[in-house]
Short mmCIF file of C-alpha atoms in Angstrom, two decimals:
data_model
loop_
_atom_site.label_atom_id
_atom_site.label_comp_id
_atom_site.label_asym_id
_atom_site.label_seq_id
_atom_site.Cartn_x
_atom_site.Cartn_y
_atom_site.Cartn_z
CA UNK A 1 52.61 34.62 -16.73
CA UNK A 2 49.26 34.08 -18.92
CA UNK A 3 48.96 32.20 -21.99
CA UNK A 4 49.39 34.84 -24.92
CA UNK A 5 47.72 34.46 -28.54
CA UNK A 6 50.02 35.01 -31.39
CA UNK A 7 49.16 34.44 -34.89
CA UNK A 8 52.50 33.24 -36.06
CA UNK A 9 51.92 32.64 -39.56
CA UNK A 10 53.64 34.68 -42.52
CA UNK A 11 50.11 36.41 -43.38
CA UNK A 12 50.26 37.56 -39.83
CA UNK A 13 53.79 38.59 -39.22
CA UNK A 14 55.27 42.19 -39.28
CA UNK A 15 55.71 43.47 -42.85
CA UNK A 16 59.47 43.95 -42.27
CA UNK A 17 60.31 40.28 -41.09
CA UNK A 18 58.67 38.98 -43.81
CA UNK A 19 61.31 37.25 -46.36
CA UNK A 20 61.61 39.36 -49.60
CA UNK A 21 60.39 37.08 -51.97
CA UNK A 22 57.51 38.00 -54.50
CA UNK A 23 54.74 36.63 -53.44
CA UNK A 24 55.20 37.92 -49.83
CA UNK A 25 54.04 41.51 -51.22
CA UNK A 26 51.64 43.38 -53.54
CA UNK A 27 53.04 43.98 -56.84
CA UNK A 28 55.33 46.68 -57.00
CA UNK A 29 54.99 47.42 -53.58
CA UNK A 30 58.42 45.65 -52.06
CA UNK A 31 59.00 48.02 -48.84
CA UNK A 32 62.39 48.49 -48.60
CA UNK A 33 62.71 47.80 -44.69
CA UNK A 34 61.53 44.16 -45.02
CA UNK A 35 64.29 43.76 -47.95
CA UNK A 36 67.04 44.98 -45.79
CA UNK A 37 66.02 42.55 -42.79
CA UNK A 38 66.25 39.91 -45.55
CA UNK A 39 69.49 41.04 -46.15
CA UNK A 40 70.65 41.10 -42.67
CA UNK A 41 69.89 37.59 -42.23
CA UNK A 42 71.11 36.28 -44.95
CA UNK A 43 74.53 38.28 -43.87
CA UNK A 44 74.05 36.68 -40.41
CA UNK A 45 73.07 32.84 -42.09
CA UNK A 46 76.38 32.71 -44.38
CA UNK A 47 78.51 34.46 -41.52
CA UNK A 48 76.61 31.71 -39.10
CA UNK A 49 76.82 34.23 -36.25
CA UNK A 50 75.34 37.09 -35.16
CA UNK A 51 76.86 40.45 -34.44
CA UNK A 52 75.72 42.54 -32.16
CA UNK A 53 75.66 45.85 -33.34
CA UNK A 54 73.00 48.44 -34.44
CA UNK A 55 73.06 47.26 -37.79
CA UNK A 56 71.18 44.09 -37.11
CA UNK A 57 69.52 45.20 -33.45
CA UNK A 58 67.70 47.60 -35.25
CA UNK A 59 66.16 44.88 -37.94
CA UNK A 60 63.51 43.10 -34.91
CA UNK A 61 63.43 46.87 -33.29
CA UNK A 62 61.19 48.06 -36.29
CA UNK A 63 58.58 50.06 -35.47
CA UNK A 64 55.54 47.47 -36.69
CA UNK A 65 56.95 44.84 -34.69
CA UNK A 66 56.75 46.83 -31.50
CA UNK A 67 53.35 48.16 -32.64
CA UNK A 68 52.13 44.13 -32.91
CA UNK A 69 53.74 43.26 -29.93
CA UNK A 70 52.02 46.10 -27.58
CA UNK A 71 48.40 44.93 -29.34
CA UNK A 72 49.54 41.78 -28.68
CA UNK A 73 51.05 41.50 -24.90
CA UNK A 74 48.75 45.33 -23.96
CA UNK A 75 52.11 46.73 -23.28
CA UNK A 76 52.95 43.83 -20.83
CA UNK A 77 55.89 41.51 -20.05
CA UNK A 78 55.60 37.82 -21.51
CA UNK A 79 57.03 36.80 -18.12
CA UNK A 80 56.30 39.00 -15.14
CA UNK A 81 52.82 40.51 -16.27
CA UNK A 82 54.50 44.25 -15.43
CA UNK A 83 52.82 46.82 -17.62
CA UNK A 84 55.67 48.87 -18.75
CA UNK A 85 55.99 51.85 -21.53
CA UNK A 86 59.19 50.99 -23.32
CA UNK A 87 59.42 47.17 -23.64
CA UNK A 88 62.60 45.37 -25.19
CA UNK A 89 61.59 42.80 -28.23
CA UNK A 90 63.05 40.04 -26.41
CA UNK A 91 64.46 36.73 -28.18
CA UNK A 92 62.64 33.64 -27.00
CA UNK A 93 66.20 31.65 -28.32
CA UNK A 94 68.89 33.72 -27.80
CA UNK A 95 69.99 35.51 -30.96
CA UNK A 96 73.76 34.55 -30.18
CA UNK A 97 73.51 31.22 -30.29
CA UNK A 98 70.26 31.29 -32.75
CA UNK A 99 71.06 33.69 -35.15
CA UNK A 100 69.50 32.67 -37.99
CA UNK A 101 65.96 33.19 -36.08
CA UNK A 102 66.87 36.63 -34.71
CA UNK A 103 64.25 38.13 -36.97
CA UNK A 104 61.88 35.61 -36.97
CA UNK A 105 57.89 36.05 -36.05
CA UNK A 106 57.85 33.32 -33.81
CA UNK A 107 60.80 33.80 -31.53
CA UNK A 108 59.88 37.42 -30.68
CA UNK A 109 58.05 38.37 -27.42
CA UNK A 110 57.84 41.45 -25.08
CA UNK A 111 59.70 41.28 -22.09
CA UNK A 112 60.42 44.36 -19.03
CA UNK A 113 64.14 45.37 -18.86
CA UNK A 114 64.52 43.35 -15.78
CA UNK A 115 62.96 39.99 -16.74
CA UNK A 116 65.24 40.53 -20.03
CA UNK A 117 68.30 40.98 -18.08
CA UNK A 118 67.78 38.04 -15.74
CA UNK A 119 67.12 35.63 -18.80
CA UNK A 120 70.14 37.01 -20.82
CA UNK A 121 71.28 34.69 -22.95
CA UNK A 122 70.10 31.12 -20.88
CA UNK A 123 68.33 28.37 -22.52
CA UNK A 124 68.67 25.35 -21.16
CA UNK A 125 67.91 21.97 -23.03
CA UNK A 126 67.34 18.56 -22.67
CA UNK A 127 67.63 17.45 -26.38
CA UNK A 128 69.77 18.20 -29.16
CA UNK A 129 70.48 22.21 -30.04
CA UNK A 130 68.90 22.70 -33.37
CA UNK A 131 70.64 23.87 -36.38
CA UNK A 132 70.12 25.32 -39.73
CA UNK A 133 70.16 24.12 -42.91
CA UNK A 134 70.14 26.68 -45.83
CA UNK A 135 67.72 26.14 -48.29
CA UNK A 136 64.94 28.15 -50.28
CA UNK A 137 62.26 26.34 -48.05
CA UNK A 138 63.96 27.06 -44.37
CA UNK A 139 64.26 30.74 -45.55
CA UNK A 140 60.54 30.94 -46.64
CA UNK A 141 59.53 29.40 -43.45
CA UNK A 142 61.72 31.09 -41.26
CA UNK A 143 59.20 33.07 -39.42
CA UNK A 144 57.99 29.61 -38.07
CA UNK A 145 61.30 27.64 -37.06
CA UNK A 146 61.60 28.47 -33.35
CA UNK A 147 58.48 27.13 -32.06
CA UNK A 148 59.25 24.09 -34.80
CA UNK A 149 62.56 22.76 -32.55
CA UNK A 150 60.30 22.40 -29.22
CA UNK A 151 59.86 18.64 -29.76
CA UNK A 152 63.67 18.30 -30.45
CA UNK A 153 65.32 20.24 -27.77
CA UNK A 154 62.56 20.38 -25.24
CA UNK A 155 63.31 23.30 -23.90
CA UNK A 156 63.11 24.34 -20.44
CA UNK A 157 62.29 27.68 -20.72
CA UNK A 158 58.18 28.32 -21.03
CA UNK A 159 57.45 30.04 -23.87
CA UNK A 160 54.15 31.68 -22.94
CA UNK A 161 52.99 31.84 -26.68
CA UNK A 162 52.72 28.30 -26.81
CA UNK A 163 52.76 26.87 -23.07
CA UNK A 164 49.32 27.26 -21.05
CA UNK A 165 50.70 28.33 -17.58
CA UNK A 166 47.38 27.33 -15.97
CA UNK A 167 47.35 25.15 -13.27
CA UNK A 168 51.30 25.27 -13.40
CA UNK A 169 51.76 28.44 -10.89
CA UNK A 170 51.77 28.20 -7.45
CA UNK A 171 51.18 31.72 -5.32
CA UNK A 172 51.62 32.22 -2.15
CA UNK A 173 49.20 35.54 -0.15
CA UNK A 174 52.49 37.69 0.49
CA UNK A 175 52.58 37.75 -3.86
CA UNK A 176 55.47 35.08 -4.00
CA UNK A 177 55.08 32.36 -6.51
CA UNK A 178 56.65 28.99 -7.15
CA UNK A 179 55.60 25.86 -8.99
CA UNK A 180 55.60 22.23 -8.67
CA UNK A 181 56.79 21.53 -12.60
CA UNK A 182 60.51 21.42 -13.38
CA UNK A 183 59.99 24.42 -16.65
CA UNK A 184 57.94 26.47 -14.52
CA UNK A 185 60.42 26.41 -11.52
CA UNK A 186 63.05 27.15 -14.13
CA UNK A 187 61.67 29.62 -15.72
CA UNK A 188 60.51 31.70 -12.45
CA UNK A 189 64.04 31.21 -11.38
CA UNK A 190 65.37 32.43 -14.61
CA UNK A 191 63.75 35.61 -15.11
CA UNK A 192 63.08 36.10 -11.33
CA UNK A 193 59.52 36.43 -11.81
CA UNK A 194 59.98 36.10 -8.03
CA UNK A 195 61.64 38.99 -6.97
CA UNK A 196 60.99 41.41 -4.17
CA UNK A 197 59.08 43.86 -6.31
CA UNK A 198 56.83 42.17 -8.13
CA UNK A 199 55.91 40.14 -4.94
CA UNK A 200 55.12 43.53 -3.41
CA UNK A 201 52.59 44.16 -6.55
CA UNK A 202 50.96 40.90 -6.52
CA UNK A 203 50.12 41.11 -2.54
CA UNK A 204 48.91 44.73 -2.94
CA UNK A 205 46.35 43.58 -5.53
CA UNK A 206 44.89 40.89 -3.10
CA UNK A 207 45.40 43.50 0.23
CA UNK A 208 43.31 46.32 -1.85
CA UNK A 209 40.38 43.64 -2.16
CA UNK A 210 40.50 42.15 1.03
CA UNK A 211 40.55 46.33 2.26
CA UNK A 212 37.28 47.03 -0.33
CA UNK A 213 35.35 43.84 1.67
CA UNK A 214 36.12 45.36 4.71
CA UNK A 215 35.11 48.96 4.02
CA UNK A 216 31.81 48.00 2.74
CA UNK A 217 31.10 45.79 5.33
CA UNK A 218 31.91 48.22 8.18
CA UNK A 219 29.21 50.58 6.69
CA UNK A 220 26.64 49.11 7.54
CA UNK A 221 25.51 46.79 10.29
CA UNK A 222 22.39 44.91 7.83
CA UNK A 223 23.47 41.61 6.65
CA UNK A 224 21.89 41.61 3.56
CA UNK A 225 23.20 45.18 2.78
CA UNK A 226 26.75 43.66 3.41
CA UNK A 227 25.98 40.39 0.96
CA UNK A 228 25.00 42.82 -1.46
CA UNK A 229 28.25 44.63 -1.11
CA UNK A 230 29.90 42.06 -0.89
CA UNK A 231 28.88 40.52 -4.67
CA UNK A 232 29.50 43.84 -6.35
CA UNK A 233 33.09 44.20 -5.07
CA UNK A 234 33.69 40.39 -5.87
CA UNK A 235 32.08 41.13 -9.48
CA UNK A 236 34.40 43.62 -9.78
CA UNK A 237 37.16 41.60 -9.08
CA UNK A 238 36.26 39.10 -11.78
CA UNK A 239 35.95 41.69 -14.31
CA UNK A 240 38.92 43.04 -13.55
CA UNK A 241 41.29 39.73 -13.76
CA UNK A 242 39.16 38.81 -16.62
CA UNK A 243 40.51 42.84 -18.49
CA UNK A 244 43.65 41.56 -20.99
CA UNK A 245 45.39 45.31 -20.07
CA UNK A 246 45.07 44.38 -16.59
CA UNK A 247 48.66 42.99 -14.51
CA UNK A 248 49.25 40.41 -13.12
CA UNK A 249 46.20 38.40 -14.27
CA UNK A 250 47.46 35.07 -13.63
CA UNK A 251 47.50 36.05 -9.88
CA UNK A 252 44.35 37.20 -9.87
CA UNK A 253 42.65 34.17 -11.56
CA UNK A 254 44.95 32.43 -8.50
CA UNK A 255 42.90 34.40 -5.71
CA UNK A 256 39.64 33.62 -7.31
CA UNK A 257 39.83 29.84 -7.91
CA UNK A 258 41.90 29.24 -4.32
CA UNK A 259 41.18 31.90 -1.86
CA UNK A 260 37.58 34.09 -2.66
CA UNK A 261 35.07 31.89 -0.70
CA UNK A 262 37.55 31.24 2.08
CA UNK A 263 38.44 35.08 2.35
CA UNK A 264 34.09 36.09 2.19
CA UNK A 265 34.08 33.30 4.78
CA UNK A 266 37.01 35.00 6.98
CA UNK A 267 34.40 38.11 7.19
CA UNK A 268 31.56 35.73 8.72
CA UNK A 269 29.00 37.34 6.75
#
């Protein structure tokens, strides 16, 4: 998990989550798509559920707010950092219980098919679950309400657009990963950013440079040949956790602020 930067404001948000009132669009340029989500939510807002079928799945599926989201996340999972091809638009607040934000800006991340399926529909809070109140306002700002209940419901679930995970994750060399705080522990434990797999794909990344170091160094006997090898595979390594379409970056900036010098050290160089 890595901070991500979303500009959740309405200038910013997909053209077809956008409320369909005048001013959100050039003159006589309404796009139909964005009406019909407007519709949709209204249906869902005065039935003050939401059903699950195709006829309101498909309103957050459109195809600029996957296009966003890949620019966005670079076609990875808010939660596990797994670069995958066909993402879900995942619900920060589940669209069952907040339906009236099921099409909003600001409650819509990419997520892998597993770490979606482990979250499912949990949210656990420690304050009161927010409601809505109808209103021309609420509706105009809809795009923005999700992130708005945070101070309300504290919520124990990290959202990663708005929740620095540095400093809270914990890794471990064989690519497991806890954490000391009480929403990150949830919240690894929730998705199961912990499981088997991507544990496998965190250790490979610090086995392949640990493997590099050792190759170089075996070719040649020279010490200051070896330090020289040794900086250009470690400068690679920094550009590499530093590349946004890279996985598993928050692992990476792990190995370099808590185990590089010790593991240069380990080759007594």
């Amino acid at each position: 998990m890595i901070k991500i930067n979303k500009d959740t404001t309405l200038a910013q948000s997909p053209q077809s989550l956008k409320p369909a009132f005048k001013e959100n669009f050039a003159p006589r340029n309404i796009p139909g798509p964005s009406s019909l989500t407007s519709q949709r939510r209204n249906e869902l807002i005065r039935r003050g559920a939401y059903t699950n079928t195709n006829v309101y799945n498909s309103r957050y599926n459109k195809e600029d707010i996957k296009r966003k989201l890949k620019g966005i996340y670079k076609h990875k999972c808010a939660y596990c950092e797994q670069r995958v091809e066909q993402f879900h638009v995942e619900h920060y607040r589940p669209k069952q219980t907040y339906y009236w934000i099921a099409f909003s800006w600001d409650n819509l991340l990419s997520a892998c098919d597993d770490c979606n399926q482990f979250k499912g529909t949990k949210f656990r809070i420690k304050g009161a679950q927010a409601t809505f109140t109808v209103g021309l306002n609420s509706i105009k700002n809809i795009n923005t309400l999700s992130n708005g209940y945070d101070v309300s419901e504290q919520p124990d679930l990290v959202n990663p657009e708005v929740t620095d995970p540095t400093g809270y994750l914990v890794f471990n060399k064989d690519g497991s990963i806890t954490s000391p705080d009480q929403r990150f522990d949830y919240t690894i434990t929730t998705c199961q950013i912990d499981r088997q797999y991507l544990r496998d794909y965190r250790k490979e990344v610090l086995d392949d440079f640990i493997a590099d170091l050792k190759e170089e160094i075996s070719l040649t006997s020279d010490k200051a040949e070896q330090r020289i090898a040794i900086n250009a595979i470690v400068r690679k390594f920094i550009r590499e956790s530093q590349r946004p379409t890279n996985e598993y970056l928050a692992f990476r900036k792990f190995v370099i602020d808590n185990w590089l010098k010790q593991e240069i050290k380990n080759l007594s160089i």
